Amino acid sequence: SQQGEEDPQALSIQEGENATMNCSYKTSINNLQWYRQNSGRGLVHLILIRSNEREKHSGRLRVTLDTSKKSSSLLITASRAADTASYFCATDEFRDDKIIFGKGTRLHILP
Amino acid sequence: DTGVSQDPRHKITKRGQNVTFRCDPISEHNRLYWYRQTLGQGPEFLTYFQNEAQLEKSRLLSDRFSAERPKGSFSTLEIQRTEQGDSAMYLCAILLRVSGANVLTFGAGSRLTVL
């Protein structure tokens, strides 16, 4: 089963620009997380925002969470070629310790 | 090195054959998860373990799939009588507590190609 829906499905931007990805989910959550996946590899945890938080920063990453709209956004500022990857939002649901992933946004940074 | 080793990294098999994937966390972790990921999609939850106990199986896991974690450390995922639709990346992950929240650490995955 998949919980989140990322938008857009694919995004191409010039190096140095900012990239914004959005995620919507369906159920009540403990927290929402973003993961990155380079082609053919496993996922790497990037950042987590708790359900009682509205915004979180980590380096060039900024995450927002709106629990009333059940949505989140991930902003990557000053993008670099190395940011080319797929990005997934994932929700940690209240009822158990399953972490459910969305379908992802494929980000391509153009040189 | 993520702390989760998966083997084999890539398996090519003919339809109808059985395959087994192994996941080895580098250290002891209570919770271990299996996900399946097809091209262009996000990881789909298959099953997870609390030590040796299998807590939940997704409806995606047909009777041809079985997972074990006999000693609460490594885990195996077996697929019997493989079908072409089983072609996917099979990801193993362990649950870590980071600042009081659950975070997954993934292995590099085992890619299955069924011909």
Coordinates of C-alpha atoms in Angstrom, one line a residue:
Chain A
S1 CA 0.0 0.0 0.0
Q2 CA 1.2 3.6 -0.6
Q3 CA 0.1 6.5 1.4
G4 CA 1.6 9.6 -0.1
E5 CA 1.3 11.2 -3.5
E6 CA 4.2 13.4 -4.6
D7 CA 3.9 16.2 -7.0
P8 CA 5.3 16.7 -9.6
Q9 CA 6.2 13.1 -10.7
A10 CA 9.3 14.5 -12.5
L11 CA 11.1 17.9 -12.3
S12 CA 14.0 19.2 -14.3
I13 CA 15.7 22.5 -13.3
Q14 CA 18.9 24.3 -13.9
E15 CA 21.8 24.0 -11.5
G16 CA 21.6 26.7 -8.9
E17 CA 17.8 27.0 -9.0
N18 CA 15.5 25.9 -6.1
A19 CA 13.5 22.7 -6.4
T20 CA 10.2 22.2 -4.7
M21 CA 8.4 18.9 -4.3
N22 CA 5.0 18.4 -2.7
C23 CA 3.5 15.4 -0.9
S24 CA -0.1 14.7 0.2
Y25 CA -1.1 11.9 2.5
K26 CA -4.3 10.4 3.8
T27 CA -4.2 9.3 7.5
S28 CA -3.1 10.7 10.8
I29 CA 0.6 10.6 11.3
N30 CA 3.3 10.8 14.0
N31 CA 5.7 12.4 11.6
L32 CA 6.6 12.8 7.9
Q33 CA 9.9 12.0 6.5
W34 CA 11.7 12.6 3.2
Y35 CA 14.1 10.1 1.7
R36 CA 16.4 10.3 -1.4
Q37 CA 17.3 7.5 -3.7
N38 CA 20.0 7.6 -6.3
S39 CA 19.5 5.4 -9.3
G40 CA 19.5 1.7 -8.5
R41 CA 20.4 2.2 -4.9
G42 CA 18.7 2.1 -1.5
L43 CA 16.9 5.0 0.1
V44 CA 18.7 7.5 2.4
H45 CA 16.8 9.4 5.1
L46 CA 17.1 13.2 4.6
I47 CA 14.9 14.9 7.1
L48 CA 12.0 14.3 9.5
I49 CA 9.2 16.7 10.6
R50 CA 6.9 15.8 13.5
S51 CA 3.2 16.3 13.4
N52 CA 3.3 19.2 15.8
E53 CA 5.9 21.1 13.7
R54 CA 5.3 23.3 10.8
E55 CA 8.7 23.9 9.3
K56 CA 12.1 22.3 9.6
H57 CA 15.5 23.2 8.1
S58 CA 18.6 21.1 7.5
G59 CA 21.4 22.6 5.4
R60 CA 19.9 23.4 2.0
L61 CA 16.7 21.5 2.8
R62 CA 13.5 23.1 4.1
V63 CA 10.4 21.0 4.9
T64 CA 7.0 22.3 5.7
L65 CA 4.0 20.3 7.1
D66 CA 0.3 21.3 7.1
T67 CA -1.6 18.6 9.0
S68 CA -4.9 20.3 8.3
K69 CA -4.3 19.8 4.6
K70 CA -2.4 16.6 5.0
S71 CA 0.4 17.9 2.9
S72 CA 4.1 18.6 3.0
S73 CA 6.7 20.2 0.8
L74 CA 10.4 19.7 0.4
L75 CA 12.5 22.7 -0.8
I76 CA 16.1 22.2 -2.0
T77 CA 17.8 25.5 -2.4
A78 CA 20.8 26.2 -4.7
S79 CA 20.5 22.9 -6.4
R80 CA 23.6 20.9 -7.5
A81 CA 24.2 18.2 -10.0
A82 CA 24.6 15.8 -7.1
D83 CA 21.0 16.4 -6.1
T84 CA 19.8 14.5 -9.1
A85 CA 17.8 11.6 -7.6
S86 CA 14.3 10.4 -6.7
Y87 CA 12.8 11.9 -3.6
F88 CA 10.1 10.2 -1.5
C89 CA 7.9 11.3 1.3
A90 CA 7.1 8.7 3.9
T91 CA 4.6 8.8 6.8
D92 CA 4.9 7.1 10.2
E93 CA 1.4 6.2 11.1
F94 CA -0.1 6.4 14.6
R95 CA -1.4 2.9 14.7
D96 CA 1.8 0.9 14.1
D97 CA 5.4 1.3 13.2
K98 CA 4.9 0.9 9.5
I99 CA 6.5 3.6 7.4
I100 CA 4.6 4.1 4.1
F101 CA 6.1 5.7 1.1
G102 CA 4.7 7.8 -1.8
K103 CA 5.5 7.3 -5.4
G104 CA 8.3 9.8 -5.5
T105 CA 9.5 12.8 -7.5
R106 CA 12.3 12.3 -10.0
L107 CA 14.5 15.4 -9.8
H108 CA 17.0 16.1 -12.6
I109 CA 19.5 19.0 -12.2
L110 CA 20.7 20.3 -15.6
P111 CA 24.3 21.6 -15.8
Chain B
D1 CA 28.0 1.3 4.0
T2 CA 24.5 1.8 5.4
G3 CA 24.8 -0.9 8.1
V4 CA 22.4 -3.2 6.2
S5 CA 23.9 -5.7 3.7
Q6 CA 21.7 -7.4 1.1
D7 CA 22.7 -10.4 -1.0
P8 CA 22.6 -11.0 -3.9
R9 CA 22.6 -7.5 -5.4
H10 CA 21.1 -8.8 -8.6
K11 CA 19.4 -12.1 -9.4
I12 CA 18.3 -13.2 -12.9
T13 CA 16.1 -16.2 -12.9
K14 CA 13.7 -18.1 -15.2
R15 CA 10.0 -18.1 -14.5
G16 CA 9.0 -20.9 -12.2
Q17 CA 12.3 -21.0 -10.2
N18 CA 12.7 -20.2 -6.6
V19 CA 14.8 -17.4 -5.3
T20 CA 16.0 -16.3 -1.8
F21 CA 17.3 -12.9 -0.7
R22 CA 19.2 -12.3 2.5
C23 CA 19.4 -9.2 4.6
D24 CA 22.1 -8.8 7.2
P25 CA 22.0 -5.8 9.6
I26 CA 25.5 -5.0 10.8
S27 CA 24.3 -4.8 14.4
E28 CA 21.3 -6.0 16.4
H29 CA 18.0 -4.1 15.7
N30 CA 14.6 -5.2 16.8
R31 CA 12.6 -4.1 13.8
L32 CA 13.4 -5.3 10.3
Y33 CA 11.4 -4.4 7.2
W34 CA 11.0 -5.7 3.6
Y35 CA 9.8 -3.5 0.8
R36 CA 9.4 -4.1 -2.9
Q37 CA 10.0 -1.3 -5.5
T38 CA 9.2 -1.5 -9.1
L39 CA 10.5 0.9 -11.7
G40 CA 9.3 4.5 -11.3
Q41 CA 7.4 3.7 -8.1
G42 CA 8.0 4.2 -4.4
P43 CA 8.8 1.3 -2.0
E44 CA 5.8 -0.8 -1.1
F45 CA 5.6 -2.4 2.3
L46 CA 5.7 -6.2 2.3
T47 CA 6.3 -7.3 5.9
Y48 CA 8.2 -6.5 9.1
F49 CA 9.6 -8.3 12.1
Q50 CA 10.0 -7.5 15.7
N51 CA 13.0 -9.8 16.6
E52 CA 12.0 -13.2 15.3
A53 CA 8.3 -12.5 15.2
Q54 CA 6.7 -11.5 11.9
L55 CA 4.2 -8.8 12.8
E56 CA 2.4 -8.1 9.6
K57 CA 2.3 -9.2 6.0
S58 CA 1.0 -7.0 3.2
R59 CA -1.7 -8.3 0.9
L60 CA 1.0 -7.9 -1.8
L61 CA 2.7 -10.9 -0.3
S62 CA 1.1 -13.9 -2.0
D63 CA 1.4 -17.5 -0.7
R64 CA 4.5 -17.8 -2.9
F65 CA 6.4 -15.3 -0.7
S66 CA 7.8 -16.2 2.7
A67 CA 10.0 -14.3 5.0
E68 CA 11.9 -15.4 8.1
R69 CA 14.1 -14.0 10.8
P70 CA 15.1 -17.1 12.7
K71 CA 17.4 -15.7 15.3
G72 CA 16.2 -12.1 15.3
S73 CA 19.3 -10.9 13.4
F74 CA 19.5 -11.7 9.6
S75 CA 16.3 -12.2 7.5
T76 CA 15.5 -14.1 4.4
L77 CA 12.8 -13.5 1.8
E78 CA 12.0 -16.4 -0.5
I79 CA 9.9 -16.3 -3.6
Q80 CA 8.7 -19.6 -4.9
R81 CA 7.6 -20.3 -8.5
T82 CA 8.7 -16.9 -9.6
E83 CA 6.6 -15.0 -12.1
Q84 CA 7.5 -12.1 -14.4
G85 CA 5.5 -9.7 -12.2
D86 CA 7.9 -10.5 -9.4
S87 CA 10.6 -8.5 -11.2
A88 CA 11.5 -5.7 -8.8
M89 CA 14.0 -4.3 -6.3
Y90 CA 13.6 -5.9 -2.9
L91 CA 14.7 -3.6 -0.2
C92 CA 15.5 -4.4 3.4
A93 CA 15.6 -1.8 6.1
I94 CA 16.1 -1.6 9.9
L95 CA 14.3 0.8 12.2
L96 CA 16.4 3.3 14.1
R97 CA 15.3 5.7 16.8
V98 CA 16.6 9.2 15.9
S99 CA 15.7 11.9 18.3
G100 CA 12.7 9.9 19.5
A101 CA 11.4 9.2 16.1
N102 CA 11.4 6.1 13.9
V103 CA 13.7 6.3 10.8
L104 CA 14.5 3.6 8.3
T105 CA 18.0 2.7 7.2
F106 CA 18.0 0.7 4.0
G107 CA 20.3 -1.7 2.3
A108 CA 21.3 -1.3 -1.3
G109 CA 18.6 -3.7 -2.4
S110 CA 18.4 -7.0 -4.3
R111 CA 17.2 -6.6 -7.9
L112 CA 15.2 -9.5 -9.3
T113 CA 14.7 -10.1 -13.0
V114 CA 12.4 -12.9 -13.9
L115 CA 12.7 -14.0 -17.6

